Amino acid sequence: MNVKNFIVGGIVGGITDFLMGWLLYGMLLKDYFPKPEGAGEENLVFIFLGCMSFGFMLSFIFNQGEGISKCVPGVKLAAGIALFMALCNNFFYNMYNQTINWQMVATDVVVSIVIASIVGAVIAVVNGKMK
């Protein structure tokens, strides 16, 4: 594994994830995804750390084995990972709900795939540029 690519790709990917999440969830879909009952203010430090964790996870996966360094393979792999992560998160998030808003679940899965695809493309391009 190329450690330099892993670190730079993880940082750039995490920042990209944070900015895309802010744009899509924080601005465009803010009213569509309501806060859970009893929730306080968002903790931006934890949101940022979560985004950085996702960026480093994708960077780690991309730098293992084949070393993904082209945009299209990065998009495809990130979209696949996001599909299963979003499904898993939504199933666990809704485990206590008596009524499930399937439209909201589907929207979250699609938005997660879009964000991850962009993050995957960015990390792949960064890996390609650093070769």
mmCIF file of C-alpha atoms in Angstrom:
data_model
loop_
_atom_site.group_PDB
_atom_site.id
_atom_site.type_symbol
_atom_site.label_atom_id
_atom_site.label_comp_id
_atom_site.label_asym_id
_atom_site.label_seq_id
_atom_site.Cartn_x
_atom_site.Cartn_y
_atom_site.Cartn_z
ATOM 1 C CA MET A 1 0.000 0.000 0.000
ATOM 2 C CA ASN A 2 1.225 3.467 -0.867
ATOM 3 C CA VAL A 3 0.982 5.316 2.462
ATOM 4 C CA LYS A 4 1.295 8.776 0.900
ATOM 5 C CA ASN A 5 -1.632 8.078 -1.471
ATOM 6 C CA PHE A 6 -3.646 6.659 1.433
ATOM 7 C CA ILE A 7 -3.147 9.742 3.608
ATOM 8 C CA VAL A 8 -3.620 12.375 0.905
ATOM 9 C CA GLY A 9 -6.561 10.491 -0.646
ATOM 10 C CA GLY A 10 -8.172 10.060 2.769
ATOM 11 C CA ILE A 11 -7.875 13.751 3.630
ATOM 12 C CA VAL A 12 -9.110 14.960 0.235
ATOM 13 C CA GLY A 13 -11.884 12.330 0.223
ATOM 14 C CA GLY A 14 -13.005 13.233 3.745
ATOM 15 C CA ILE A 15 -13.151 16.936 2.945
ATOM 16 C CA THR A 16 -15.058 16.184 -0.264
ATOM 17 C CA ASP A 17 -17.513 14.013 1.699
ATOM 18 C CA PHE A 18 -18.025 16.793 4.254
ATOM 19 C CA LEU A 19 -18.666 19.434 1.577
ATOM 20 C CA MET A 20 -21.002 17.197 -0.460
ATOM 21 C CA GLY A 21 -22.913 16.231 2.680
ATOM 22 C CA TRP A 22 -23.259 19.888 3.638
ATOM 23 C CA LEU A 23 -24.523 20.737 0.146
ATOM 24 C CA LEU A 24 -26.975 17.849 -0.242
ATOM 25 C CA TYR A 25 -28.116 17.089 3.318
ATOM 26 C CA GLY A 26 -27.455 20.468 4.921
ATOM 27 C CA MET A 27 -28.746 22.762 2.183
ATOM 28 C CA LEU A 28 -30.764 21.081 -0.578
ATOM 29 C CA LEU A 29 -32.534 18.376 1.469
ATOM 30 C CA LYS A 30 -32.524 20.022 4.884
ATOM 31 C CA ASP A 31 -36.311 20.110 5.151
ATOM 32 C CA TYR A 32 -36.753 16.629 3.675
ATOM 33 C CA PHE A 33 -34.791 14.861 6.417
ATOM 34 C CA PRO A 34 -36.187 16.081 9.755
ATOM 35 C CA LYS A 35 -34.236 15.920 12.986
ATOM 36 C CA PRO A 36 -35.175 13.005 15.234
ATOM 37 C CA GLU A 37 -37.378 13.895 18.195
ATOM 38 C CA GLY A 38 -35.396 15.165 21.143
ATOM 39 C CA ALA A 39 -32.254 15.749 19.076
ATOM 40 C CA GLY A 40 -30.085 18.703 19.971
ATOM 41 C CA GLU A 41 -27.815 20.716 17.721
ATOM 42 C CA GLU A 42 -25.577 18.907 15.267
ATOM 43 C CA ASN A 43 -22.023 18.375 16.430
ATOM 44 C CA LEU A 44 -19.974 19.469 13.421
ATOM 45 C CA VAL A 45 -16.807 17.953 14.877
ATOM 46 C CA PHE A 46 -18.385 14.492 14.860
ATOM 47 C CA ILE A 47 -19.869 15.041 11.413
ATOM 48 C CA PHE A 48 -16.419 16.046 10.138
ATOM 49 C CA LEU A 49 -14.767 13.072 11.848
ATOM 50 C CA GLY A 50 -17.353 10.739 10.316
ATOM 51 C CA CYS A 51 -16.672 12.203 6.868
ATOM 52 C CA MET A 52 -12.927 11.849 7.363
ATOM 53 C CA SER A 53 -13.419 8.242 8.465
ATOM 54 C CA PHE A 54 -15.349 7.512 5.284
ATOM 55 C CA GLY A 55 -12.682 9.218 3.163
ATOM 56 C CA PHE A 56 -9.927 7.195 4.811
ATOM 57 C CA MET A 57 -11.928 3.970 4.495
ATOM 58 C CA LEU A 58 -12.355 4.477 0.750
ATOM 59 C CA SER A 59 -8.732 5.532 0.387
ATOM 60 C CA PHE A 60 -7.625 2.402 2.237
ATOM 61 C CA ILE A 61 -9.739 0.156 0.015
ATOM 62 C CA PHE A 62 -8.597 1.938 -3.145
ATOM 63 C CA ASN A 63 -4.938 1.591 -2.199
ATOM 64 C CA GLN A 64 -5.142 -2.117 -1.404
ATOM 65 C CA GLY A 65 -4.453 -4.652 -4.119
ATOM 66 C CA GLU A 66 -5.160 -3.037 -7.466
ATOM 67 C CA GLY A 67 -4.585 0.563 -6.403
ATOM 68 C CA ILE A 68 -7.574 2.257 -8.023
ATOM 69 C CA SER A 69 -6.343 5.371 -9.793
ATOM 70 C CA LYS A 70 -8.930 6.037 -12.503
ATOM 71 C CA CYS A 71 -12.217 7.895 -12.120
ATOM 72 C CA VAL A 72 -14.698 5.284 -13.413
ATOM 73 C CA PRO A 73 -13.445 2.340 -11.317
ATOM 74 C CA GLY A 74 -13.409 4.680 -8.292
ATOM 75 C CA VAL A 75 -17.007 5.703 -8.901
ATOM 76 C CA LYS A 76 -18.161 2.104 -9.356
ATOM 77 C CA LEU A 77 -16.464 0.740 -6.256
ATOM 78 C CA ALA A 78 -17.520 3.668 -4.069
ATOM 79 C CA ALA A 79 -21.129 3.402 -5.302
ATOM 80 C CA GLY A 80 -21.222 -0.298 -4.436
ATOM 81 C CA ILE A 81 -19.794 0.290 -0.984
ATOM 82 C CA ALA A 82 -22.230 3.176 -0.370
ATOM 83 C CA LEU A 83 -25.228 1.112 -1.462
ATOM 84 C CA PHE A 84 -24.629 -1.524 1.191
ATOM 85 C CA MET A 85 -23.533 0.943 3.878
ATOM 86 C CA ALA A 86 -26.632 3.106 3.337
ATOM 87 C CA LEU A 87 -28.956 0.091 3.400
ATOM 88 C CA CYS A 88 -27.310 -1.181 6.584
ATOM 89 C CA ASN A 89 -27.482 2.238 8.279
ATOM 90 C CA ASN A 90 -31.113 2.802 7.305
ATOM 91 C CA PHE A 91 -32.223 -0.654 8.447
ATOM 92 C CA PHE A 92 -30.557 -0.174 11.829
ATOM 93 C CA TYR A 93 -31.801 3.425 12.125
ATOM 94 C CA ASN A 94 -35.398 2.293 11.555
ATOM 95 C CA MET A 95 -35.337 -0.843 13.705
ATOM 96 C CA TYR A 96 -37.580 0.650 16.399
ATOM 97 C CA ASN A 97 -39.938 2.568 14.116
ATOM 98 C CA GLN A 98 -43.428 1.175 13.757
ATOM 99 C CA THR A 99 -43.947 2.949 10.449
ATOM 100 C CA ILE A 100 -41.119 3.175 7.938
ATOM 101 C CA ASN A 101 -40.950 6.030 5.456
ATOM 102 C CA TRP A 102 -39.631 3.986 2.529
ATOM 103 C CA GLN A 103 -39.403 7.049 0.286
ATOM 104 C CA MET A 104 -37.046 8.687 2.774
ATOM 105 C CA VAL A 105 -34.989 5.479 3.027
ATOM 106 C CA ALA A 106 -34.715 5.267 -0.756
ATOM 107 C CA THR A 107 -33.783 8.952 -1.016
ATOM 108 C CA ASP A 108 -31.087 8.553 1.616
ATOM 109 C CA VAL A 109 -29.657 5.519 -0.193
ATOM 110 C CA VAL A 110 -29.557 7.408 -3.500
ATOM 111 C CA VAL A 111 -27.986 10.507 -1.925
ATOM 112 C CA SER A 112 -25.416 8.339 -0.150
ATOM 113 C CA ILE A 113 -24.500 6.669 -3.437
ATOM 114 C CA VAL A 114 -24.163 10.044 -5.198
ATOM 115 C CA ILE A 115 -21.933 11.469 -2.477
ATOM 116 C CA ALA A 116 -19.787 8.343 -2.252
ATOM 117 C CA SER A 117 -19.420 8.194 -6.033
ATOM 118 C CA ILE A 118 -18.065 11.730 -6.076
ATOM 119 C CA VAL A 119 -15.749 10.985 -3.159
ATOM 120 C CA GLY A 120 -14.581 7.804 -4.899
ATOM 121 C CA ALA A 121 -13.884 9.685 -8.112
ATOM 122 C CA VAL A 122 -11.879 12.328 -6.240
ATOM 123 C CA ILE A 123 -9.792 9.758 -4.360
ATOM 124 C CA ALA A 124 -9.129 7.786 -7.559
ATOM 125 C CA VAL A 125 -8.031 10.920 -9.409
ATOM 126 C CA VAL A 126 -5.770 11.913 -6.504
ATOM 127 C CA ASN A 127 -4.233 8.422 -6.571
ATOM 128 C CA GLY A 128 -3.708 8.706 -10.327
ATOM 129 C CA LYS A 129 -2.059 12.126 -10.035
ATOM 130 C CA MET A 130 0.306 10.955 -7.302
ATOM 131 C CA LYS A 131 1.693 7.943 -9.195
#
